[in-house]
C-alpha angles and dihedrals in degrees: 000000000000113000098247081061092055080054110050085048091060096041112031112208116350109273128181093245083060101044094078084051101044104089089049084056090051088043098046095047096056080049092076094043108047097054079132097049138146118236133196122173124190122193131203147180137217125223135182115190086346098309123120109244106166147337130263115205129187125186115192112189122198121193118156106300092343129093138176133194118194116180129195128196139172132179130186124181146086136276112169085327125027112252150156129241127197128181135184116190121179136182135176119188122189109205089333107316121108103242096166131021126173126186109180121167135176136186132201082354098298120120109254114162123016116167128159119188117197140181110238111169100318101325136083113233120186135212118207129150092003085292105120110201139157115270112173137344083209113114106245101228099166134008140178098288083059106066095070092071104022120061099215094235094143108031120074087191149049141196113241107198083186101064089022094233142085123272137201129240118219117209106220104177133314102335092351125122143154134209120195118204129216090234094060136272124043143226130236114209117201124212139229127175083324096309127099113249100164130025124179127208120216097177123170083238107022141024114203127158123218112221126192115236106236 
């Protein structure tokens, strides 16, 4: 029994009093499957004109075909008005295809993005609002929480569950690359030895830069 069928049998459709639960499911489930596990944390850190104004952490879990990346941010600071900012990304591959994905982000402690992308057959359906809709037939192969342990040396493209579409990847130079997003503004990410070390925010508001702890 595949694991969205384990699932479907605990939760029944997919209701929206199951949606804010749905990613522990997923989570506590591979708890129990992955007691032999790989694990690899990387920490960062956030920094805006050279002060520290949040973390950045990213999980990656490894069990037979199956992985699963859980990041973790925070940001405190101020911009025209002081805030908080909170984020939750989530992603589970089974022998290399995305099969869950979860962006959830909150400021000043209101809800303000809350997406789940799931495989359901061959299509991607999302969840978002309570509102559920197709989003692509393309296999998800690679999406944003993945950039953090796998240099994108063979993929010209990600999956932003954010924005719900693919997105390219521009190679800028040796372990340089650059994402623009629909929204305005881009990141760099910056390679070493396949992981990221360096990213740098160009946003239309802000510019921050994410640095790996050594």
């Amino acid at each position: 029994m595949d694991l969205l069928t384990i699932i479907k049998k605990k939760t029944g459709t997919f209701s929206r009093v199951f949606l804010n639960q749905l990613s522990l499911l997923v989570l506590a489930i591979f708890s129990m499957l992955l007691s032999k596990s790989q694990q690899h944390q990387l920490v960062y850190s956030i920094k805006k004109d050279g002060k520290n104004i949040g973390f950045l952490n990213v999980k990656q879990i490894k069990a037979g075909n199956r992985i699963i990346y859980k990041m973790k941010s925070e940001i405190s600071t101020r911009f025209i008005f002081s805030f908080t900012a909170t984020g939750v990304e989530e992603a589970m591959y089974d022998k290399g295809i995305l099969v869950y994905s979860l962006v959830y982000q909150k400021l000043n402690g209101n809800e303000k993005l809350n997406a789940q992308t799931m495989l359901k057959g061959k299509s991607y359906t999302i969840t978002r609002n309570g509102t559920e809709k197709h989003v692509t037939d393309d296999t998800i192969r690679y999406n944003m929480v993945c950039l953090y342990n796998n240099e994108p040396t063979k993929n010209s493209r990600l999956f932003s569950d954010k924005h719900q579409k693919f997105l390219s990847i521009e190679k800028l130079g040796d372990h340089h690359y650059r994402i623009n997003f629909p929204s305005g503004g881009s990141n760099e990410y910056f390679y070493t030895n396949g992981i990221c070390t360096r990213i740098v925010v160009d946003h239309s508001f802000y510019k921050a830069t994410i640095e790996l702890k050594l």
